[in-house]
C-alpha cells in the first residue's frame, strides 16, 4: 500500500472511530450493550435473511448486465463468488483495493477481457443500484408525505428526482454524434452506450427496474425486521423513506465501509420518529454486521481461489 493510500486509509479509519466514538459516548455504552443483549434473535435473523436475499438479487443483476453486454458466457457461480469476495474486501480487509476493483480484476481474468471493459460492466451495475435508490426514495417519500419534516421532504425529493433524471439523461448521451468525435467524450459515451444496451427495450428496462428496486426493498425490509428486534414499531414504509439517504451517504468514501457515517445518518433520521439514540445506533450496528457476515463468506471464497491458483501452479 503506497504512502497516499495509507494516509487515505488512516483518515477513513479515524473518521469511523471518531463518529462511532461520539455516538457511543452520547448514547451510553451500557445502554447500547443492554439494547443489543435484549434484542430478539429471531427478528435479527429474519432481517439478515432478507438483506442476504437482496445481495443475491444484486448478484443476479450483475450477471444479467454482463450477459447483455456480450461478455463470454460464464456460470452464475463465478459472479456469486466474485461479488462476495468484493464484500470481503470492502468490509474486512484494510486495503487500497475496493470491492468494485476486485470484481473488475476477477472479471477481466475470468473472461479474458481488458480491465477497462470489465470496469464498464461493474460501473453499469453500480449506476443501476444508485438509480434504484433514487427512484425508490422518490416513490416512498411522496407516498409517506408528512413522515419527515417538510425541509427534509423537499430536499430528498429534489435529490431523488435529479438523480433519477440524470441517470436517464446519461443513457442517451452517447447519441450526441457531434461530441463523439472528441476522445475525452468516450469516457462518457462508452458507458452510456453500454447502459443503453442493457436497458434498450421495454422488457429489458422492466427487468432492470424491478431488480434494482427489489434489491433495496429486500435490504430495507431487513432493516425493518432488525428494528422490530429492538421493539421499534414503525411501519415498513418508514424504512423505505429513511434508508435511501442513509445508503447514499455511506457511499461517500470518507469512512471505512460506511461505518460511522451510516450510524450518524440512522440516528438522525430515526430521531424524527422518536426512536432513542441507543436503539437507533444498535439497529445500525446490527445492520452493519450483516455485511460483515457476508464478508466472511467472501473470505471463504477468497481463500479457496488462492488454493485453486496454488494447485494449478
Short mmCIF file of C-alpha atoms in Angstrom, two decimals, residues 9 82 228:
data_model
loop_
_atom_site.label_atom_id
_atom_site.label_comp_id
_atom_site.label_asym_id
_atom_site.label_seq_id
_atom_site.Cartn_x
_atom_site.Cartn_y
_atom_site.Cartn_z
CA UNK A 9 -6.96 4.54 4.94
CA UNK A 82 -16.70 -12.59 -7.06
CA UNK A 228 -38.57 -4.95 15.26
#
